[in-house]
Short mmCIF file of C-alpha atoms in Angstrom, two decimals:
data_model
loop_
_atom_site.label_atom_id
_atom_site.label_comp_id
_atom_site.label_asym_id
_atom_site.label_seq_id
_atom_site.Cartn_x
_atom_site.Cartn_y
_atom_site.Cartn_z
CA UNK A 3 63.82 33.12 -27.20
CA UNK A 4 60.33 31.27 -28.02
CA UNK A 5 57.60 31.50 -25.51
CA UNK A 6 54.93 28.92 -26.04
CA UNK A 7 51.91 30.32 -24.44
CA UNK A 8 49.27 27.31 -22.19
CA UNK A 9 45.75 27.20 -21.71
CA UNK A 10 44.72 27.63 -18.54
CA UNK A 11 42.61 24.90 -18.74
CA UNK A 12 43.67 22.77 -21.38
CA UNK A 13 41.66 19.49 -22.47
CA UNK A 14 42.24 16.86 -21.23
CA UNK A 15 43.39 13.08 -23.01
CA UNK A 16 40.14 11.77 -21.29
CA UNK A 17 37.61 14.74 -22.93
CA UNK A 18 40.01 14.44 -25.83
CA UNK A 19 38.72 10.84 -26.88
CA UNK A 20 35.82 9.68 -28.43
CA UNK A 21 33.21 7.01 -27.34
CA UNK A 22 33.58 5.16 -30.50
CA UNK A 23 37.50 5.08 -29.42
CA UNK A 24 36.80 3.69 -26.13
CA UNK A 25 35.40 0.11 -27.56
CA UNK A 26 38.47 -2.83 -26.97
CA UNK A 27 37.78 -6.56 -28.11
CA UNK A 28 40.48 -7.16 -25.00
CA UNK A 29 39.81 -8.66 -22.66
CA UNK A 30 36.98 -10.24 -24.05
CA UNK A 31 33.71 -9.79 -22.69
CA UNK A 32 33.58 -12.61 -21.16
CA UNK A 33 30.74 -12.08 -18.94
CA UNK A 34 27.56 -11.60 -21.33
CA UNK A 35 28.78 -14.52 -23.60
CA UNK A 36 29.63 -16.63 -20.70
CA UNK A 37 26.11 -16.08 -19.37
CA UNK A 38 24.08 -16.32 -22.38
CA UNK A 39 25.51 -19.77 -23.41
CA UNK A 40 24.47 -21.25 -19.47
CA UNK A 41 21.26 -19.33 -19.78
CA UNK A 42 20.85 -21.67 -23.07
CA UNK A 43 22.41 -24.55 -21.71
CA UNK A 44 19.63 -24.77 -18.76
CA UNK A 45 16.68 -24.17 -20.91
CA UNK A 46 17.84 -27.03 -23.09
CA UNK A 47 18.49 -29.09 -20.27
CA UNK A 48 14.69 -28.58 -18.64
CA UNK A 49 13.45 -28.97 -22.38
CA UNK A 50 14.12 -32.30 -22.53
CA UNK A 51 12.30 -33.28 -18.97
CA UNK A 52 9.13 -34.98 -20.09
CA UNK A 53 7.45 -32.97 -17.65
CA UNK A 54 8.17 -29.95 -19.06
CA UNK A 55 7.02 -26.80 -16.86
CA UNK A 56 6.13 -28.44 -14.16
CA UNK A 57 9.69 -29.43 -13.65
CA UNK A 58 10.53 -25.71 -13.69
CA UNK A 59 8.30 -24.90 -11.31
CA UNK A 60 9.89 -27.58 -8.93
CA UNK A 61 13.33 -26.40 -9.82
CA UNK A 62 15.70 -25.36 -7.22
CA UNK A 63 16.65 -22.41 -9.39
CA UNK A 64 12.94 -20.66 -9.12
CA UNK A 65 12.17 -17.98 -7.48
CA UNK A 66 9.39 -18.76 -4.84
CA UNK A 67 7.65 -17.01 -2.86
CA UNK A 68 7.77 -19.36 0.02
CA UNK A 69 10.96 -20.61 -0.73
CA UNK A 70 12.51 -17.01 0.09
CA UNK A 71 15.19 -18.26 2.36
CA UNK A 72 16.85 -19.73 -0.24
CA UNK A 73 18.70 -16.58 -0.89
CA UNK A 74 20.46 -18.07 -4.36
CA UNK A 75 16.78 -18.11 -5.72
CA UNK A 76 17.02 -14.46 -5.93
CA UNK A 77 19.55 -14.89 -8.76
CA UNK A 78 19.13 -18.43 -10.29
CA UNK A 79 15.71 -17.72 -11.78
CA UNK A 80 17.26 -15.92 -13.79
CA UNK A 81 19.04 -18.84 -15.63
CA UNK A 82 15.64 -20.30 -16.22
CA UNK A 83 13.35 -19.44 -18.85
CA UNK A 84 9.62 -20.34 -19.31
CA UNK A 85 9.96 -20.75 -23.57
CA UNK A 86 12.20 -20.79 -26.38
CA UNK A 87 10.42 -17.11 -27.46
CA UNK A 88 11.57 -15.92 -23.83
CA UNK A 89 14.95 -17.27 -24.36
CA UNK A 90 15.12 -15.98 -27.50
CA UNK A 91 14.09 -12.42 -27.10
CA UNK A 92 16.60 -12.39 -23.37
CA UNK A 93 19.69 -13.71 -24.98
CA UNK A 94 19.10 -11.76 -28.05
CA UNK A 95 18.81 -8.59 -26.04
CA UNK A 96 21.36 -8.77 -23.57
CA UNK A 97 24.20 -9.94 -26.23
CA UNK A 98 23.13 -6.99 -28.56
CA UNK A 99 22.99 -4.54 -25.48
CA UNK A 100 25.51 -5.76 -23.25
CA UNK A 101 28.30 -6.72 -25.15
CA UNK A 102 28.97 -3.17 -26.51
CA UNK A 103 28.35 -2.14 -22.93
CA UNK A 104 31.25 -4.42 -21.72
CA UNK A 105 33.19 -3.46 -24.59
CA UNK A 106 33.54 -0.41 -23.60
CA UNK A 107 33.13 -0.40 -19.27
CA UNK A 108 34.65 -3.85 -18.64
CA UNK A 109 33.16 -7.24 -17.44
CA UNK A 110 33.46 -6.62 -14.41
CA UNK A 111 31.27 -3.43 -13.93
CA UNK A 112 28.47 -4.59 -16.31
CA UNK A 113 28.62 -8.04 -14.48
CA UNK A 114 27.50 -5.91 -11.58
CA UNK A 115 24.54 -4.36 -13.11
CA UNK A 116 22.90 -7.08 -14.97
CA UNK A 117 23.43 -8.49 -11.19
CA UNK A 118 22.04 -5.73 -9.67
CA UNK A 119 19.24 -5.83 -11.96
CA UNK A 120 18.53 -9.60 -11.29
CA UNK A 121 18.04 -9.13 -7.40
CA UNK A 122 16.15 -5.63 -7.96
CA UNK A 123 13.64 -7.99 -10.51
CA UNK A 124 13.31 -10.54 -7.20
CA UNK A 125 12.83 -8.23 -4.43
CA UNK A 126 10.57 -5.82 -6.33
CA UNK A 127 8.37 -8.68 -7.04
CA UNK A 128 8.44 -9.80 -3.68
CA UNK A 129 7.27 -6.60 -2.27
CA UNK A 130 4.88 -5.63 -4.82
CA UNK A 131 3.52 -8.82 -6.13
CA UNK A 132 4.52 -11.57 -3.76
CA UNK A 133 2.82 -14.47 -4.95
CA UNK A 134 3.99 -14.44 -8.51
CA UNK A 135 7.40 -17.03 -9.27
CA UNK A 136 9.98 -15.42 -11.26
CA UNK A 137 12.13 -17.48 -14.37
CA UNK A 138 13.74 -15.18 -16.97
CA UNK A 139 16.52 -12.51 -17.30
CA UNK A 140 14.62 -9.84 -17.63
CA UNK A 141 14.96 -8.13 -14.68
CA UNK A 142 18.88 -8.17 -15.74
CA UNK A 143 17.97 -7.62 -20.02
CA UNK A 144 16.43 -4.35 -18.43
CA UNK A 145 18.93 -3.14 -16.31
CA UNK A 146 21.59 -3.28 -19.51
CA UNK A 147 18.75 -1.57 -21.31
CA UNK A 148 18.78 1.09 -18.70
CA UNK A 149 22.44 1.20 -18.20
CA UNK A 150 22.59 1.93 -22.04
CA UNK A 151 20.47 5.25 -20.99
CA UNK A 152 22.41 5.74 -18.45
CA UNK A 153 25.55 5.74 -20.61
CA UNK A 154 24.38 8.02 -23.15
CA UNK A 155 23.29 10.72 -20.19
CA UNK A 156 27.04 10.76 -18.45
CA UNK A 157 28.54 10.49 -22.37
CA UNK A 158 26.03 12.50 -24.37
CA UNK A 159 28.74 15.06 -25.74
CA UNK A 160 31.29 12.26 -26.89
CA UNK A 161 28.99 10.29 -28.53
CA UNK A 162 28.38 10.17 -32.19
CA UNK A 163 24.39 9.78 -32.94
CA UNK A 164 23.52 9.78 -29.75
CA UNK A 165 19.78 10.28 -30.19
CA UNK A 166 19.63 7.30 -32.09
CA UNK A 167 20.83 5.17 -29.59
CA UNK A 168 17.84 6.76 -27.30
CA UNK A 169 15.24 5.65 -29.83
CA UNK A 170 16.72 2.46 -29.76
CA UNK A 171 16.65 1.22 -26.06
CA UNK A 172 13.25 2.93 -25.96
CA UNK A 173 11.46 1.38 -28.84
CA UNK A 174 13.05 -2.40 -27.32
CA UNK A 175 12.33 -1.47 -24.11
CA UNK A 176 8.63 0.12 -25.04
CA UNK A 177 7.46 -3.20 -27.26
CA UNK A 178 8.93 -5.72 -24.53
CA UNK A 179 7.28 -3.61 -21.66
CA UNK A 180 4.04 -3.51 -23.92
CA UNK A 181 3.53 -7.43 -24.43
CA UNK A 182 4.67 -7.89 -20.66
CA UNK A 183 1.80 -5.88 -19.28
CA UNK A 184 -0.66 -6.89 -22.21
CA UNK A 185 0.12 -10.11 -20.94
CA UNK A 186 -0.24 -9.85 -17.31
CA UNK A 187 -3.69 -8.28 -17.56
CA UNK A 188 -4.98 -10.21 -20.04
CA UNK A 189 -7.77 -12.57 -19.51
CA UNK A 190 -6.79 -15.27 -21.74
CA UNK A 191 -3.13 -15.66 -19.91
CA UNK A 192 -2.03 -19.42 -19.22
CA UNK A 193 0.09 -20.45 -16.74
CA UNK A 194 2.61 -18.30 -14.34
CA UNK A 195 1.73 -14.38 -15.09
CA UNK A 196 4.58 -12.11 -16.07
CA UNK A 197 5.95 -10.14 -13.32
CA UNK A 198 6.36 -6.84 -15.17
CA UNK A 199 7.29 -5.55 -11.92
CA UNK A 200 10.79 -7.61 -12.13
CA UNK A 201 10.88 -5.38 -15.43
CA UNK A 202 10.76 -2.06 -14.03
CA UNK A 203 12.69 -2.63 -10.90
CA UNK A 204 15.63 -3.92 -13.27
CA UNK A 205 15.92 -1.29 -15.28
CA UNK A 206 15.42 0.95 -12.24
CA UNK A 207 19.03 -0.47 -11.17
CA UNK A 208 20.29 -0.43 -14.14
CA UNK A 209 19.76 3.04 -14.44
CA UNK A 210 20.49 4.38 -11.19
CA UNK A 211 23.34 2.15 -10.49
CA UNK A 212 24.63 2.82 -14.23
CA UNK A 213 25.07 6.59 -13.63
CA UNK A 214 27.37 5.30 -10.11
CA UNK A 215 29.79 2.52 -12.11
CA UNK A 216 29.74 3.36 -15.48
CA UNK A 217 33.39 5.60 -17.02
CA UNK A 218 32.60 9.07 -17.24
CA UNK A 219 34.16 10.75 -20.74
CA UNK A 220 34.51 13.93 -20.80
CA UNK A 221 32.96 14.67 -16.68
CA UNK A 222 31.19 17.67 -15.98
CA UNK A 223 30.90 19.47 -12.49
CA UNK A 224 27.30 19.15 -12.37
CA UNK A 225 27.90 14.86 -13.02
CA UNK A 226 29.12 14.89 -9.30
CA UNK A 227 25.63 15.51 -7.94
CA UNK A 228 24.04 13.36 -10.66
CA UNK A 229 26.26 10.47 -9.47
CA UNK A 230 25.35 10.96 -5.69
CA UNK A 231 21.75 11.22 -6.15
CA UNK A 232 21.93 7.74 -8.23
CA UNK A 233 23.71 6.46 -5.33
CA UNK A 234 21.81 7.34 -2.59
CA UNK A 235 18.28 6.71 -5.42
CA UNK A 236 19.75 3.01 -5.86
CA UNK A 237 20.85 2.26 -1.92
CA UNK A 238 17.84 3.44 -0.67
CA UNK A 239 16.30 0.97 -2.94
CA UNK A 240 17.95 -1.47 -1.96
CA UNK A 241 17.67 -1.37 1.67
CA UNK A 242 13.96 -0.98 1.68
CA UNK A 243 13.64 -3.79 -0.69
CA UNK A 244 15.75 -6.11 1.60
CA UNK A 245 14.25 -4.49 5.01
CA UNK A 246 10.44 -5.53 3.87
CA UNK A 247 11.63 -8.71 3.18
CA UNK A 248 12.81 -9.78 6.26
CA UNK A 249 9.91 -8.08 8.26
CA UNK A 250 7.19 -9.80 6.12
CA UNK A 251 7.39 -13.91 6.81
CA UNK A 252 5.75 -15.23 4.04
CA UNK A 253 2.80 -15.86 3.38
CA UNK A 254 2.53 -12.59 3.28
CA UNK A 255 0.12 -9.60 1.20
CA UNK A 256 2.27 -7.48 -0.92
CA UNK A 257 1.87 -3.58 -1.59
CA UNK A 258 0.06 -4.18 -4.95
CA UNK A 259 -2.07 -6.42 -3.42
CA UNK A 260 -3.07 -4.82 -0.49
CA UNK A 261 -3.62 -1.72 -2.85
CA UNK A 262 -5.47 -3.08 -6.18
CA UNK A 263 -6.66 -6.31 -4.49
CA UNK A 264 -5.13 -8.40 -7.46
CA UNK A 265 -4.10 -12.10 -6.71
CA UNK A 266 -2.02 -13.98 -9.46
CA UNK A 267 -2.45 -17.55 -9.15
#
């Protein structure tokens, strides 16, 4: 008689696979593609207004300040976007970043953090900076960006050159980040600033509510604690975001104002 002698703890087929394994081209990834081509639709639709930016700024898709009942503002703006550079850059971005992302995690999961990212952009910038409008994706570019991180954390061991994709999200991340804050500060700016803040609370999401949603390949013990910390990080967020809202009628001074004395008109 043959005995066949079992690990204790043999591997499993989930630590088995690779990342590069996990990719699928079904179903498509509908949602970044689907997205990108209304983001371009709009633009080209206010492009053609005579009026230009001022039509934007009339739009029922901004995000104002005083317009903050309008609860669908805190999403729409970011189907609008102030130039075909901005457009550009977003669209460029997201498709590069997000479609692998939903490749690999599903539409429905990365729908919910470029989401996520979009409202943390909105609220951020109404409690920090609340008399700056919002147009542009990029509070839901950097939440991909930061879900990207957050992927390579929870799937560092499974991934093949995973140090590059580091360098990657930081360099785009760094440069974009950069000309943002370059541009908010600078003295020669025209028109609406850029709410920079809309970039870091995005990518704040992305990151925290990444390590929550995102497949796990390969899960260690200690990822248990990881992924409640990002939870309770990202809900705590959330709820004083949406709290401060409500208990601050506009007009109203926001925390960076009341702190640095900086008004953005």
């Amino acid at each position: 008689m043959v005995s066949i002698d079992v690990e204790a703890n043999p591997v499993t087929e989930e630590k088995a696979k690779h990342y590069s394994d996990q990719y699928k081209c079904w179903p498509l990834p509908l949602f970044i593609i689907t997205t990108t081509f209304l983001q371009v639709v709009i633009y080209f639709f206010y492009s053609m207004d005579i009026v230009g930016l001022d039509s934007m700024i009339i739009s029922p898709l901004i995000y104002q300040p005083e317009n903050r009942l309008d609860l669908w503002r805190f999403i729409s703006y970011a189907s609008l976007h102030a130039g075909w550079i901005h457009l550009a850059f977003n669209t460029l971005v997201q498709v590069l970043v997000g479609i692998p992302l939903e490749m690999v995690h599903g539409s429905i999961r990365i729908g919910c953090l470029y989401l996520a990212g979009v409202v943390a952009g909105s609220l951020g910038t109404s409690v920090f900076n609340s008399d700056v409008y919002l147009v542009g994706a990029s509070g839901g570019v950097y939440a991909l960006l930061a879900a990207h991180l957050a992927n390579v954390l929870i799937n560092y061991n499974t991934m093949q050159f995973a140090c590059v994709r580091l360098f990657g999200i930081a360099f785009v991340a760094t440069t974009d980040m950069s000309f943002a804050v370059y541009e908010y500060f600078s003295s020669e700016m025209i028109g609406l600033p850029v709410s920079y803040i809309a970039h870091l609370t995005g990518a704040l999401a992305g990151l925290t509510l990444g390590l929550v949603i995102l497949k796990y390949f390969g899960k260690q013990p200690h990822e248990e604690l990881v992924w409640w910390i990002a939870l309770g990080g990202f809900t705590s967020c959330l709820v004083f975001a949406i709290i401060y809202n409500l208990l601050h009628p506009y007009p109203y001074v926001g925390i960076w104002q009341q702190t640095h004395i900086v008004r953005t008109y």
